Amino acid sequence: MRKIILVSIAFIASFDFVCLAQTADSEINLTKINTGLLESLFIKKLNQLRTDKKVGALTKDNILTYAAQDQATYMRLKKELTHSQTSKEKESPSKRVAFYKGTHVGVGENCIQIYLKIPTTNSGSNEVIEIKTYEQAANALFINWKNSPGHYKNMISKTYEVYGLAFHLSNDSALYATQVFAKNPIIPINDKVLKGQSYGVLPTNVSNCNCLNSISGINATDDLTLHYEGDTVFLKSEKLPELKNLFTNPKDCFYLDIVLRKQYSCTSKLDFGANTIFRGTMLKPVYFSEMFAKNRARDNKNLYVPIGRIPSYFKKENYSVNMAFIKNGYSCNYSVTYNPPAWNLDMLTLWPKWIYEEKLEIIPDSFAGKIKLLFPFNRNETKISESKKLELSKKLEIYKPFIKQVHIKTFSSVEGSENSNLKLQEKRAEELQDLLSSITQKEIKVDIEIKENWDYFFKKIKRTPFAYLEKLSKPKIKEILKRKSLLDSMDYVLRDSRVSNIELEIETFVNNDSKAELVLAAYQKAVLEKDSLKAFRSQNRLLEAAFKYHFSRPEILDVQLPYNKKFLPMWTNYLALQITDIEADYFYNARDTAIKAVAIDSTFMPLQFNFCLLALKHLYYFKDTLVPIKVLERKMSQAYKMVKTKEDSILVNHMWLNYSILSVYRHWELHQYDKLNKHLLNIKKYYPLAKITEEEAWRLGLLFNFYTRYNWALEISLPYLKIGTNNEDLVFLYLQSYGHQGKLPKAEWSSYLKKAKKMNPNRFNHWIDKVDFQNLLAEEIRKEFCE
């Protein structure tokens, strides 16, 4: 009498002799056993069990069947139940699957030995049974595995999606059976260029990888990041000397592994098991010695080097790129990469100092003179849009009762032929004249300036990226300006050449009840008479209108102030208006005015402060400062003398915050990564003192992510989440940055996750599905997404 023996883990071997017309009740012929029938009867029982447990039915997988057959045969030859083999390449179930080129992960295995047509004592009882039919054999396999806790766990595991089952019958009627379980295989890439190989790299070995996990190893590698220029991948680091000290062996390498979205499923638990080399397509490793030789950062402090191209196959795929190191031939520190939102921010909104007194009244006065209205046209534009007509009409209705005469002067920029420019001006003048005639019956005079103002053009391009044009002849410049790409890029230089001036000769009386358009006349008169008291009051009222976007900043700026100390408060506001003018790009000609104004009094701190901000804006546009950097830094430091209130302190710290951001950006462009940290630390120092807005906090978080300070992005955004912010960008910033540095309690983290999903389900799903699908490895995210 024999006893049924079983052991937990699984595999299949198949002596699958086809016997026609056999049924479940057919008697087993030991010389022609129908393993196909036996398998189908067993799997029907197993899948019914899995359906009852709501874990999903298993489907057959050929690779797992090969692995199962291998183990069943091995047990038959050894006459013992085991999950191991003496061969290194087949010593475990997962290795046997890999041996047969399987890409499955999370492999499990069940093994058993039963006797056919011999009286046998059932496992766990003294009942004597004799297995004669296929139904009895299938039932014996099912009941014995089900009654064994370890085997039963495999049978009902939700993790598994596919199986392989195989048998091997010995000459003593012992049937060895192995069932192998796994998730669906990682989908192989069908591309001739991609071999799916590991290039001879060995799995992680702790002793070989220890150096990377030491304090010096972590310090050397913690800022390594991938950057992309087209399909070329670059490796960037601020710590070249540390890397050279760590990777001294000529065979030390770095490699990329490309994983696909379709490898990640909601239907099974994601587990890549013992595969520590690659999970998708491993690209050819690159020697560190080769990278050091090809380094594009030439200062011996930083690394910026191309390490390979993304194969063309992946251009149509949703993929992510992971990375790892190789020491002594072993894979080390395989890292899953994420894509937190990032932005190489160059500047926040500048906050100037205003000399302003709320509700300061206008001194009544009469006015007889000219008011200039500026009317811009886009390139080649002659028609006035309905919105512009409405805007101009509203202004003219205010001036209408006081108009004596109207003058129109039109201009064009230097690009294009002189003849076409003249026609443009004529059409623009005609369009404006028709509009003005529909509003007022006063005489309208039209002056067309057909002379191309080359002096103005050359002044505009000084110290801009287009200054090289000064050395060329005028015909050559016109020829070059035919290139649309160049014309588009320097449009901010040429734009105000296309501004038409509408001059209104008016006579009026201005008092505290007058609209801002008429106060502009009083302001202009007071400035011409150098009456600083009246001018300040008028400017004060114009500022109120500008703050509410009821009045155009350029029209206030068009009034030329005297360069004397009585007008220092107004000059301070003049620079503030230049800094905050969002209606047009920053114009280079503000530079000369600012330099003259700041020289009036070096001790008047509000003016000096606004000058510093204008210098930062100039640096932002032209990569150059109004004064040398050292002088600018000295002026910025002296601005602290202006601080008399908390609001002043906030303004100065906000200025230093912007300077630090610009400095980081400048060093980044020059690949001077070793100089980044100083300014990044200053950004972190200044932003709590600068009373930043929620939007600015979000923008700074993006900046921190760009420079791999992911934990700083968490620090700046978390306080807003804790007080219940409804700023969607901040909530998603925190969640998308969390994969790198997050340490929140699980319940709190989950609450923010649920909040983001509720705020914008489409954005949440896009983040996981298209941007960071490797987040499906995190159980909380997987649960929220897969629901």
Phi, psi and omega in degrees: 000136183253163179240139178289133180240139176216158178214148191268123174146167191216155177193165184227139170234144192227107168266080196266074178282126183281122177240114185287153174065017177274147179233180181301327183270001179293144179283141181287128173264111187295344179269343180219061183290133181267086183292334177297317178294316180300317179297315183296322179293319180292314183295327177299318179292317182295316182289332174294320177298315182293326176294318178298325181274359178058043178246001176090141180285153177268148173243155185284144180229126185295320181297317179295328177294319177299315181295321179294317179297321179301314183287322178298318178294318179301315180296321178299317181292322181276343183057045177207154176270128182200157174257356183248165173225160181286333179290129181301322183284351179231020190288345180222161179305316182294325179290327178292322176297316179296325179301323179269022175069026177281144178249023181285154175232161180067049185282136173233162185211135171244138178230149180205157173229121176234160180251136180258133173061028174227133178304130188222141175277124182293141180297131178087000178209172178262009181292131178265125179233160173226119184272112182246327185253167178294323178297318180294322179293316179296320180294322179296317177299313184295310184294316182293320176291321180295324182280356178256118187308314182296318179290320180298322179301318177294321184297326185247014181290129178291340182298324189276144181235331183229163181214164167224139182226134182211159185225155169215123183262128178271169183287354176259021177073011176277125178259115177268126182235141177225132174239128179251133180245151175192171169281168175305145182293152170299128187292119179291150181271123183271080182215127185297333183286331187261121186266344182067029185260167180255007176056030178077006179288139181265155179299163183309134176233120188303315184296325180282336185260357183304321184298330180286340182259005175284170180301316181291325179293317178295318180298323182286330189250355189290344180249010177295125180224157178262138175229155187235134170236099188067231178263008179267133179261132178247146173254131184235139177208149175265004191230058180301312181302319180295321178295319179294328178286332183275316184256076185268337181287131181303339182261006175294136187225170174225141179216162180248150178228123184259120178249150185252151178301322185289355173281345187253121186239150175275348188273353179211156179292134182273124180205116182271007172057225187272006181283095183259002182265304177207158181243346182225257178240113180277125176276159184301128181299153179243130179292139176297324179300323178291320179295318179299323181288330184259011183303130180271346174273118192263013187264004181063017179238337186233160178236128172213104190217139174288135183241359177155173179247148173285122181305148186300334180306322189281352182299333180259009184246156170269111187224163171230155182245115175263170184216159179200170180247163174232122175236124178055033177088357182254141175289136181226142170053053174300127186238127172281128180262149176239171183234067178296147180301137183216155182206126176280072184301133179255337177189146170271176175296134180277137180250103182276174175264128178252138170261097192217137177236117183296137176064026175288127188275151177283139173278119183305142182195156175266161180216134172221111182176204185247139173245132182255125173253135182258127182234103183278147172242145172284167182303129179065009181274135176235334181276145178263126180291160181298323180294321179290322177300316181296317180297313181292322181298320180299318179293315183293329177297326178291318183280340190312313182294343188250000185284134173256323182200155181234136176238137175242127174238124180246148181224162172224157178281173192281345181290154181087169181283157181297323181293315180291326177295320178297316179297321177300313182297319180297317180292321178295317179297319180296318180296315180293321180297319179296320180294314181295322181294331180284346183255319183228150178264004181291159180298135179241122177252136182245126175242125180250123181268101183272349178283129179283126188275078182291328178300317179295319180299312182294326177295321183294327186270355179302135177060018172258171176298350183256014182298336180299340181293338180302331184277355184259160177286160181298316177300321180294320178298315179300322179295315180296323183289358173286342178286117185299322182299318179290318181299319179295317185291333180253020181299327180295337177281323187269345192301314184285357170286342182260018180272128174268138178260128173250110180260125180252122171275117184228157171231126183204173174239130185248132174220191186293343180265357183289149175289161185302326180300324179277330176297327177303322178296316179296322178297314181298318181294315181297322179294316180298325179274001180056036176267094187293328180295308179297319182298318181296317180296319179292316179298322180302316179293322179294325177296319178303315180293321180293320179302325182269006181059032175264356184212146186279128177299317182303327181289329174288318182292339182288345177279119186274116181279150175289148178272073174216165190294332180299335184260014181304314178301321181288326175294323177301315179289327177301312179294323178297321177295320177299317184295322187259012181287103181262002181277344180209162175294160177293127181262138184299332184291351173293339183300308184297318180297317182295318181296321177292319183292319185290340180280352182298316182203109183287352182260353180275097192296321179302319178294315180299321180298311180296327175299318179300318179295319178296324177296321178294320178295321177297318177298320180298317183278320192243003181056033181210156180250161177293331178225164178304150184306317182297320178294318179298316180297322179294316178297321180295321178294320180293340181296339177297339177294339180288339190291114175234344179227169177298323180297320177296319179299319179298317181299315183293317179294327176294324176297312180295326176299313179295321178298319179295321178296315179297323181293317177301314182300317181297315181292326178298314181299331180268007183059028178267067188292334180292342181266359183289320192298322179304312183284327176297319177296325177293321176301315179296328180288318189274331188295328176292338182268354188258005178048057182290154176278171177298320179295320178293324177299318178297316181294322177292324176299320176297320178298314180300320178296320181301322181263024173061022173264065187297322180294332176292323177298323177293318182297321185281333184264331185301318180304326179290324178293323182294332179264010172082034181304147173255014177282105184301320181298319180293320180297313180290325176303313181297312183296318183286340177270346190293331183302342183264321191226006190294137179222025183287154169303144186304318183296318180293316178302315182296325180295322178290325179297314179295322180296316180298317180297321180289322182296317183206086182303321181295317179295319178300311182294322179296320179303310184284318186286320188251331189259309186229060183295342178289350173294347176295350173287340179271125188300317182296315180294317179303317181297312182294321182287315187285341176295000000 
